[in-house]
CSV table of C-alpha atoms and ligand atoms in Angstrom, one decimal:
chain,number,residue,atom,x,y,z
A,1,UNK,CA,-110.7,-8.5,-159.1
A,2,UNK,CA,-113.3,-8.8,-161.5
A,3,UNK,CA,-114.0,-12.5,-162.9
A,4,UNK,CA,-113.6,-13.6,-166.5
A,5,UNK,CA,-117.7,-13.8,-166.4
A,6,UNK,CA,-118.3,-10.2,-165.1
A,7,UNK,CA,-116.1,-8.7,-167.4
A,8,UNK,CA,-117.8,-10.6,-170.3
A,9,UNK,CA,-120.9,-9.4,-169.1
A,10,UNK,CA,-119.9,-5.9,-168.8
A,11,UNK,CA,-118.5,-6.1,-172.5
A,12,UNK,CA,-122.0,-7.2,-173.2
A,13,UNK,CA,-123.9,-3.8,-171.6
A,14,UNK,CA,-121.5,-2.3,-173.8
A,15,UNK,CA,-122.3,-4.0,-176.9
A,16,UNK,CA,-125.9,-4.0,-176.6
A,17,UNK,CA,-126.5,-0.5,-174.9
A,18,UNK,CA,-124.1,1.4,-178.0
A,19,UNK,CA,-126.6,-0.6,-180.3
A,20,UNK,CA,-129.5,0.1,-178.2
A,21,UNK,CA,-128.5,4.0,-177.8
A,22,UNK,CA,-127.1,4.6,-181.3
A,23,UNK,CA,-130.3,3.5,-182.9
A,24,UNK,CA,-133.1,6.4,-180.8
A,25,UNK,CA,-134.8,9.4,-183.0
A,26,UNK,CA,-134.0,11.5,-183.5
A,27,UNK,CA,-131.2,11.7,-181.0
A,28,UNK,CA,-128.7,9.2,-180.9
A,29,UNK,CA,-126.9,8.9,-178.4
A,30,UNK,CA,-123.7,6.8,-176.1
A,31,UNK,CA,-123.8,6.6,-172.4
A,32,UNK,CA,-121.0,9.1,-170.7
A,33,UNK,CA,-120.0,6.5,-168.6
A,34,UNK,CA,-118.4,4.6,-171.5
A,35,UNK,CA,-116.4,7.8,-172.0
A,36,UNK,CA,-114.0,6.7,-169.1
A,37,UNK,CA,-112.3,3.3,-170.7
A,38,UNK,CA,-108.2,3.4,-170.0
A,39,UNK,CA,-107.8,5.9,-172.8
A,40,UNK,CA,-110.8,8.6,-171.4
A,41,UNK,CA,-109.6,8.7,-167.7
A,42,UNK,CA,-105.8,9.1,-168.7
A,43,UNK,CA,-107.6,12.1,-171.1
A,44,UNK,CA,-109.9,13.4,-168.6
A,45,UNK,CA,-107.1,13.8,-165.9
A,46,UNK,CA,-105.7,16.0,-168.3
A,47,UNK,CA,-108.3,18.1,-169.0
A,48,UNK,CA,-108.0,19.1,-165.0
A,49,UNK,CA,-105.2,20.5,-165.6
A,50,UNK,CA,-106.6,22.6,-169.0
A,51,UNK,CA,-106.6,26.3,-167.2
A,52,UNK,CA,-109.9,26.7,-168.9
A,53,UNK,CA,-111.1,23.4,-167.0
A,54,UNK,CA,-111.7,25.5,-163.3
A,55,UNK,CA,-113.8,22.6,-162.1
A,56,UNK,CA,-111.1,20.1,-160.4
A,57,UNK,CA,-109.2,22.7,-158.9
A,58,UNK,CA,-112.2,24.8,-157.1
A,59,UNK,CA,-113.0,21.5,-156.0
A,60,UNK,CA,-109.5,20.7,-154.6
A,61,UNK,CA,-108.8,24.4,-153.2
A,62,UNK,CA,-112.6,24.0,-151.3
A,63,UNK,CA,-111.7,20.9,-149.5
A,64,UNK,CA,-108.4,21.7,-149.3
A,65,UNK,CA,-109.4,24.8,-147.2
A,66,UNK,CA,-112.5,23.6,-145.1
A,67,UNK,CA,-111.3,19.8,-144.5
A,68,UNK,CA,-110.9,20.7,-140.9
A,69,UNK,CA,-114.5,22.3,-140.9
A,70,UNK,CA,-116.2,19.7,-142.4
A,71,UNK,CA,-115.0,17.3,-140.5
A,72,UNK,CA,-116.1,19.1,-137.3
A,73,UNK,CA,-119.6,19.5,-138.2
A,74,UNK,CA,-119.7,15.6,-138.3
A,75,UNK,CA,-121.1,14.0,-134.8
A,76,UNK,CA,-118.5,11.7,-134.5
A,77,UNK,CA,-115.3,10.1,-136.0
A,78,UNK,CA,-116.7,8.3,-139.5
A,79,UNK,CA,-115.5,5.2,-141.9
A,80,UNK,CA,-115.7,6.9,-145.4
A,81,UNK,CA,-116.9,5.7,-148.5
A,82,UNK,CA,-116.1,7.1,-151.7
A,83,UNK,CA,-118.3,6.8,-155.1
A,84,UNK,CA,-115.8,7.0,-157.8
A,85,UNK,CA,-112.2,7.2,-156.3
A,86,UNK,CA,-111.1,9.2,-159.5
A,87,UNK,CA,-107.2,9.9,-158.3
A,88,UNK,CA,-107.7,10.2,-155.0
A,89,UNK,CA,-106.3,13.9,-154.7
A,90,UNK,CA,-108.7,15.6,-153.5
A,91,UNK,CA,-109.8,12.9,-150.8
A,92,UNK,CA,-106.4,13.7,-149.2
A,93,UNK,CA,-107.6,16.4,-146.9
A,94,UNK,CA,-110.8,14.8,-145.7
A,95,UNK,CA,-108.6,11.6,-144.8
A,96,UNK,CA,-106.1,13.7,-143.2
A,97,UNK,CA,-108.6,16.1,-141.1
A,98,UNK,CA,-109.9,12.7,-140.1
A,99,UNK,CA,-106.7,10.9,-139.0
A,100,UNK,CA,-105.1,13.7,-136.9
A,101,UNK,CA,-109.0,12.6,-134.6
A,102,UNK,CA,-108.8,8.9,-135.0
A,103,UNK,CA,-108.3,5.6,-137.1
A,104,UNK,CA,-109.8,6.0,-140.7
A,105,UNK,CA,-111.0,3.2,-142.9
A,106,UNK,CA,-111.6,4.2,-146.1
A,107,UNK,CA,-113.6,2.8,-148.9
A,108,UNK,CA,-113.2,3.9,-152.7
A,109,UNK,CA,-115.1,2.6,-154.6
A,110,UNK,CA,-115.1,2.5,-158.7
A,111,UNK,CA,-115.6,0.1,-161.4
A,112,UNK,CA,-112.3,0.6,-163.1
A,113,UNK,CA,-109.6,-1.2,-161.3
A,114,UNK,CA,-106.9,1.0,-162.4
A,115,UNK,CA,-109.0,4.2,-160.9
A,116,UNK,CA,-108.5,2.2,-157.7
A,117,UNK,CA,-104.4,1.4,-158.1
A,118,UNK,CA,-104.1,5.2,-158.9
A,119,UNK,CA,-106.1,5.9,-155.9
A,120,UNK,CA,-104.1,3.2,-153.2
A,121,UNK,CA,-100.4,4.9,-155.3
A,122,UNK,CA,-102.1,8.6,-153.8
A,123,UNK,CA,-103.6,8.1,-150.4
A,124,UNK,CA,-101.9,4.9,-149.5
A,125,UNK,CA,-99.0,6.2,-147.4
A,126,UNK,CA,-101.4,8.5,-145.2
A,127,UNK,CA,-100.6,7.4,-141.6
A,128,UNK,CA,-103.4,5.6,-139.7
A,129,UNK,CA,-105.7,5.4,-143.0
A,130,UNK,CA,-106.6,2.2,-144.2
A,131,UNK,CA,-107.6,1.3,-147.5
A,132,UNK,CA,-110.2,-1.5,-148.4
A,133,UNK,CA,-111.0,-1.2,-152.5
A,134,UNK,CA,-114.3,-1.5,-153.4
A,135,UNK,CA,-114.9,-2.9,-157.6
A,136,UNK,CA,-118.4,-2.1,-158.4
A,137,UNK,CA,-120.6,0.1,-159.3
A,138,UNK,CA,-121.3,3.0,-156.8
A,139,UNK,CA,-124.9,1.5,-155.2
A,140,UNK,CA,-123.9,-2.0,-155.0
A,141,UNK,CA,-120.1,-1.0,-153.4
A,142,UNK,CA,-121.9,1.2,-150.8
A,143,UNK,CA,-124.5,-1.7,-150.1
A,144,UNK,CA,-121.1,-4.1,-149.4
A,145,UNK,CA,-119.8,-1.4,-147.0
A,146,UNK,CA,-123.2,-0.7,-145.3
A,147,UNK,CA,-123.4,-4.4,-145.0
A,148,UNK,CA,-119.8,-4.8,-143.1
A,149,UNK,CA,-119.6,-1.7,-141.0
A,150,UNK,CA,-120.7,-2.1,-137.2
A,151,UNK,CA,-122.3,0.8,-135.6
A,152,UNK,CA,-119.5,3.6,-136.7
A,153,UNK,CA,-121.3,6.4,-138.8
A,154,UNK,CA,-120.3,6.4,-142.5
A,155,UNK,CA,-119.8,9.8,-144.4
A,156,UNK,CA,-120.1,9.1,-147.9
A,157,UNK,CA,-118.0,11.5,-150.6
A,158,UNK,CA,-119.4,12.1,-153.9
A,159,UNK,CA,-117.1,14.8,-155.6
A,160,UNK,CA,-116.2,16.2,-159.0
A,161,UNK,CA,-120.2,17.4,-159.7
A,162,UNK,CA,-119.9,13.7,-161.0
A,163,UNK,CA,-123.9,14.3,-160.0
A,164,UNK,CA,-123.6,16.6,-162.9
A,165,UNK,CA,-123.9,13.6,-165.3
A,166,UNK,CA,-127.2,12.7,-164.3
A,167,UNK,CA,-130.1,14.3,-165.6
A,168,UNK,CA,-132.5,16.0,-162.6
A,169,UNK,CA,-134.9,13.0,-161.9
A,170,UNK,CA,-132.6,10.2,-162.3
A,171,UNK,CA,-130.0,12.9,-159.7
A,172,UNK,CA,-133.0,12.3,-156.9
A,173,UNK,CA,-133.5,8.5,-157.8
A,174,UNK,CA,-130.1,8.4,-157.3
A,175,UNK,CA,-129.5,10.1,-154.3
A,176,UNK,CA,-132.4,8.3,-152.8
A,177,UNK,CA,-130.7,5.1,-153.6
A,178,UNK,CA,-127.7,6.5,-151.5
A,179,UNK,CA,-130.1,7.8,-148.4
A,180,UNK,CA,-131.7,4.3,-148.2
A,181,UNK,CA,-128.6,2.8,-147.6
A,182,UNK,CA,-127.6,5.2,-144.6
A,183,UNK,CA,-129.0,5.4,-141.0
A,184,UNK,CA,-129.3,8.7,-138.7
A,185,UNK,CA,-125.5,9.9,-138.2
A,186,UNK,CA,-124.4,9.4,-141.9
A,187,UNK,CA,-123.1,12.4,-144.1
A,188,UNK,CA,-122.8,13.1,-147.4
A,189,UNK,CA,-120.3,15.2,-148.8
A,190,UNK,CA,-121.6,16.3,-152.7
A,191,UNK,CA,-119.7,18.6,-155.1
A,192,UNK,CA,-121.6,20.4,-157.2
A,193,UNK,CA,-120.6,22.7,-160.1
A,194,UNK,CA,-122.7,26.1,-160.2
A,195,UNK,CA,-124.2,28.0,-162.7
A,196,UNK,CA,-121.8,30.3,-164.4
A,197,UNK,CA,-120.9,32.7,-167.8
A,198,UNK,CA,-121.5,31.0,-170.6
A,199,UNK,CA,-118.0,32.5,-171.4
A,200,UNK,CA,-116.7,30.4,-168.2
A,201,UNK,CA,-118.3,27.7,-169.4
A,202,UNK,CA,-118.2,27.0,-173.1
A,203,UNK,CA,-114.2,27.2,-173.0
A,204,UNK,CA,-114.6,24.7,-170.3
A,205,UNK,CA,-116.1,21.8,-172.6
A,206,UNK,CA,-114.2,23.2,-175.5
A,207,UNK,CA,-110.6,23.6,-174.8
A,208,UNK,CA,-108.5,25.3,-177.9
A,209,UNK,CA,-106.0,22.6,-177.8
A,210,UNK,CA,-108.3,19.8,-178.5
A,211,UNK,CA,-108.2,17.7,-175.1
A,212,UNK,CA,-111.8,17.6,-174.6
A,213,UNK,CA,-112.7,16.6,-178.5
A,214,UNK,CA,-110.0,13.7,-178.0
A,215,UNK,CA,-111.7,13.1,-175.0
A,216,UNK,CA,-115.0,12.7,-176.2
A,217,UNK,CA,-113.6,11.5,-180.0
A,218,UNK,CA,-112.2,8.2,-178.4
A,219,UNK,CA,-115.7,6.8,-177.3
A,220,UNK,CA,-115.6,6.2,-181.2
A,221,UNK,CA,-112.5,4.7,-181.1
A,222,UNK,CA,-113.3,2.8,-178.1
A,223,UNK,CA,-116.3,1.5,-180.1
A,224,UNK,CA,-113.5,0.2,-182.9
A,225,UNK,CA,-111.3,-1.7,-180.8
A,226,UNK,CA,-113.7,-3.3,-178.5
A,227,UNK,CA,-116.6,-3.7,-180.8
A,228,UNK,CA,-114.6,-4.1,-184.3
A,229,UNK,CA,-116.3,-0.6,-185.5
A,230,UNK,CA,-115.3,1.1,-188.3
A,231,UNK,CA,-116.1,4.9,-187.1
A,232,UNK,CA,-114.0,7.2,-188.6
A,233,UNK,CA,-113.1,9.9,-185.8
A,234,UNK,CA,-111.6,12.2,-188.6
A,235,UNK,CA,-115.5,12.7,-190.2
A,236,UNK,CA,-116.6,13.4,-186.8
A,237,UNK,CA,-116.6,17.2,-185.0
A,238,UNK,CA,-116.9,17.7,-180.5
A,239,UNK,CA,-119.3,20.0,-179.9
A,240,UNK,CA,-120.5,21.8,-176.4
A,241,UNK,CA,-123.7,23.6,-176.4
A,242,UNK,CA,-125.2,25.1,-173.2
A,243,UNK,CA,-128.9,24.1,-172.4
A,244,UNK,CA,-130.2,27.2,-170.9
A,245,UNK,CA,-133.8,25.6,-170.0
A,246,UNK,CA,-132.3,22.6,-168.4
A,247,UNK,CA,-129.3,24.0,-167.4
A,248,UNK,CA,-126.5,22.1,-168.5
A,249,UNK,CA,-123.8,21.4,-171.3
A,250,UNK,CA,-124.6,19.1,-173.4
A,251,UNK,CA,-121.3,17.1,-175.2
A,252,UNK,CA,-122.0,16.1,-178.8
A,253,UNK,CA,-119.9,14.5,-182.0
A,254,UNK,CA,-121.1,15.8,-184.8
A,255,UNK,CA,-120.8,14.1,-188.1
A,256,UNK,CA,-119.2,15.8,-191.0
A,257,UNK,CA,-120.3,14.1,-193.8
A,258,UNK,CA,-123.2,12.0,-194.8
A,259,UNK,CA,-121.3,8.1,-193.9
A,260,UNK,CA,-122.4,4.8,-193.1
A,261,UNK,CA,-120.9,2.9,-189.9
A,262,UNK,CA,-121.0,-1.1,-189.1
A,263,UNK,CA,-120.3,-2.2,-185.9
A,264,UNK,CA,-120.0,-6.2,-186.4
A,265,UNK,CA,-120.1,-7.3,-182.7
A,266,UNK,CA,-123.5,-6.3,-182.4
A,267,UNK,CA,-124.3,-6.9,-186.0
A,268,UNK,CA,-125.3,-3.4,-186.6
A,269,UNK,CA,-125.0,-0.6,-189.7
A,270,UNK,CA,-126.4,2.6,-189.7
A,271,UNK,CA,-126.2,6.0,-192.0
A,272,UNK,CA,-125.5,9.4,-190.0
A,273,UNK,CA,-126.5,12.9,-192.6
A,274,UNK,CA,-124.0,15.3,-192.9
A,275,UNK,CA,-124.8,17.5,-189.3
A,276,UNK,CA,-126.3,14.8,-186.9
A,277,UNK,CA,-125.1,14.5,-183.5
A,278,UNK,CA,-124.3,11.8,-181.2
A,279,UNK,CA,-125.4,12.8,-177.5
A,280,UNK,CA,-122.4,11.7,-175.3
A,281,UNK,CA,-122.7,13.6,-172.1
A,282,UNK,CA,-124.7,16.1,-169.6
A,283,UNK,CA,-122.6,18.1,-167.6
A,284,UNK,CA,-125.3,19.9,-165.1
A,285,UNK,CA,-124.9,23.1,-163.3
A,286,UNK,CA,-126.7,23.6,-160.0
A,287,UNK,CA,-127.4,27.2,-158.3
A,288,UNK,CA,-126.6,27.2,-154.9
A,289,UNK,CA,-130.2,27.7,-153.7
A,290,UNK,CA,-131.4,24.5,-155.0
A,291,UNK,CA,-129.2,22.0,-153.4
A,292,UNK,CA,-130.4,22.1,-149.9
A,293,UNK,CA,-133.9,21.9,-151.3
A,294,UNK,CA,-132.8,19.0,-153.4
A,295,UNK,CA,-131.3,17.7,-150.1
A,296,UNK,CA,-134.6,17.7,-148.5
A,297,UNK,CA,-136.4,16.1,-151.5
A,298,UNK,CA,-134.1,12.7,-151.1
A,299,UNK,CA,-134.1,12.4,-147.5
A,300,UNK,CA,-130.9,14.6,-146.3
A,301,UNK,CA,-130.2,18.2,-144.2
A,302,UNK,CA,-128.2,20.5,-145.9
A,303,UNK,CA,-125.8,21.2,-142.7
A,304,UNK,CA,-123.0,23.3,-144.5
A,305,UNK,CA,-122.1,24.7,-148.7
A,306,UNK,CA,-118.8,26.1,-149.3
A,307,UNK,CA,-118.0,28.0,-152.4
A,308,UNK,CA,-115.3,29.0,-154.7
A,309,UNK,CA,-116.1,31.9,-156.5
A,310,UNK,CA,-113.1,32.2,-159.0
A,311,UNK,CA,-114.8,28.9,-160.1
A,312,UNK,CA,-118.5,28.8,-159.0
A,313,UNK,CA,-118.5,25.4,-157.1
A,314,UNK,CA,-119.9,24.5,-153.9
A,315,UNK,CA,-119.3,21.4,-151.1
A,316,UNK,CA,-122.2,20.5,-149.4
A,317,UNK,CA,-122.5,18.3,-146.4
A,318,UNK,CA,-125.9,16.8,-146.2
A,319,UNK,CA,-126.6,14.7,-142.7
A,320,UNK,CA,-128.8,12.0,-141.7
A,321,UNK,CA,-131.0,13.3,-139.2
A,322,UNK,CA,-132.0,11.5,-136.2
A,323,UNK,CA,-136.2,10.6,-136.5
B,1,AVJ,C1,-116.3,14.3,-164.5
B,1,AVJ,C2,-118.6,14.6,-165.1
B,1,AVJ,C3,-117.5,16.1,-163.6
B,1,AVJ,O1,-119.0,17.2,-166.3
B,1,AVJ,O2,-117.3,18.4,-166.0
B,1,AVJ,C4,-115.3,17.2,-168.4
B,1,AVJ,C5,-116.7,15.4,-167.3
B,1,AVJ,N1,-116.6,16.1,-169.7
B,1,AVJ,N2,-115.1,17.6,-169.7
B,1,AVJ,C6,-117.8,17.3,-166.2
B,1,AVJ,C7,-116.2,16.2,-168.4
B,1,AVJ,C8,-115.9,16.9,-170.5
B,1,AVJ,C9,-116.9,16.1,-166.0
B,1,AVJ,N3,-117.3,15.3,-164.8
């Protein structure tokens, strides 16, 4: 559970890094990961189930349909960390390959605590898994496992191209973070969405029902309730572009009107013209090629993509290789 001080504190990285992010030229911009309050995830597990959303379910179908062969290509039976236990769905299979082999302890980890009660109401019947919930951000939760494991290998998941969010260097810095906390015999298993038509993919970020703009719309509203804003999400507009150079979408609310907001928490005002954007997410897209060299880059071997081609997505396994 998180204490009355952490969850003031986090309530302060909020406040300050809105005021902080809101206020750079000439983008302004709001962190993605503020995008998943109670609100965002309940509206984000919708969107997997948008048919123009592909993403959840090529990731599902993969694991779904290699669990067995992943598994295999692992040296030996693993405890298994997860960065972002989401609703635990597609975990299932892994877990389940694992368990017909041996004992599975399993380790989600997430900062939201009703991510992790979602995830436990999923997976928690699954005979001869365990459960052990991690609250935390992803690094720190891994370095607590790391730290109480004794000599069993640890495969780490890291699904939903929830990579995707980071930009390329950060990606590496990231992934490097991971690696350093891992010893020879560890695995990674990384989903990663792949390049596709723009006509795949603008649909995608930019359902016609509205989802995704209600989606990304309520980090303004989020803003109001926890911050006392007074954003008006009816004079704002979602927009999804596609960033050929750096390959990615990029997620953006676009004001309609020329309009003043004050956020009193962080004793802030500031005037949007008619047309400027708020940055709110990345979502990148890999080509297959690139993983395993980014692999090498952060200290892994690519041992093993599998990909969906209805939806162009791919699992990788990266290991830890013995020096
Ligand atoms: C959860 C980061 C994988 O990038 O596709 C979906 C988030 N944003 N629609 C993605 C998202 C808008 C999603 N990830």
């Amino acid at each position: 559970m998180l204490s009355q001080a952490l969850e003031t504190q986090a309530a302060q990285e909020f406040a300050s890094d809105v005021r902080r992010d809101l206020s750079k030229t000439p983008q302004r911009e709001l962190h993605s990961k503020y995008l998943y309050d109670a609100v965002g995830t309940a509206l984000f597990e919708v969107i997997t189930l948008l048919p123009e959303y592909g993403l959840t379910r090529a990731d599902d179908r993969l694991i779904k349909a290699n669990a067995a062969e992943i598994v295999g290509r692992l040296p030996a039976p693993p405890i298994v960390a997860e960065l972002g236990s989401g609703s635990g769905r597609k975990t299932r299979w892994i877990l389940e390959a694992l368990a017909r082999r041996a004992y599975v302890l399993y380790y989600p980890i997430d900062v939201s605590a009703s991510a992790l009660h979602a995830c436990r109401n999923e997976l928690g019947t699954i005979d001869s898994v365990h459960i052990v919930e991690i609250e935390g951000a992803y690094i720190d939760g891994l370095a607590e496992v790391t730290k109480r494991r004794s000599g069993e290998p640890l495969l780490v998941l890291f699904l939903g191209s929830t990579i995707g969010n980071f930009e390329r260097g950060p990606a590496e810095q990231f992934l490097r973070q991971i690696r350093a906390l891992l010893v020879p015999g560890d695995a990674l298993l990384l989903g990663t969405d792949l390049v596709k038509p723009l006509s795949q993919i603008l649909p995608a970020y930019d359902d016609p029902i509205g989802v995704t703009a209600a989606f990304n719309l309520n980090l303004l509203a989020r803003i109001n309730r926890e911050l006392g804003g007074d954003f008006d999400p009816r004079r704002f507009r979602h927009q999804a572009r596609y960033n050929q150079l750096e390959q990615r979408v990029e997620i953006h609310l676009r004001s309609q009107v020329s309009q003043t907001v004050r956020i009193p928490a962080v004793d802030f005002e500031f005037t949007m013209r008619a047309g400027e954007t708020i940055w709110t997410e990345s979502s990148h897209k890999f080509v297959l090629d690139e993983i395993p060299e980014l692999a090498r880059k952060t200290g892994f071997l690519s041992v093993g993509q599998w990909v969906d081609t209805a939806w162009p997505f791919a699992e990788n396994l990266w290991l830890v290789e013995s020096p």
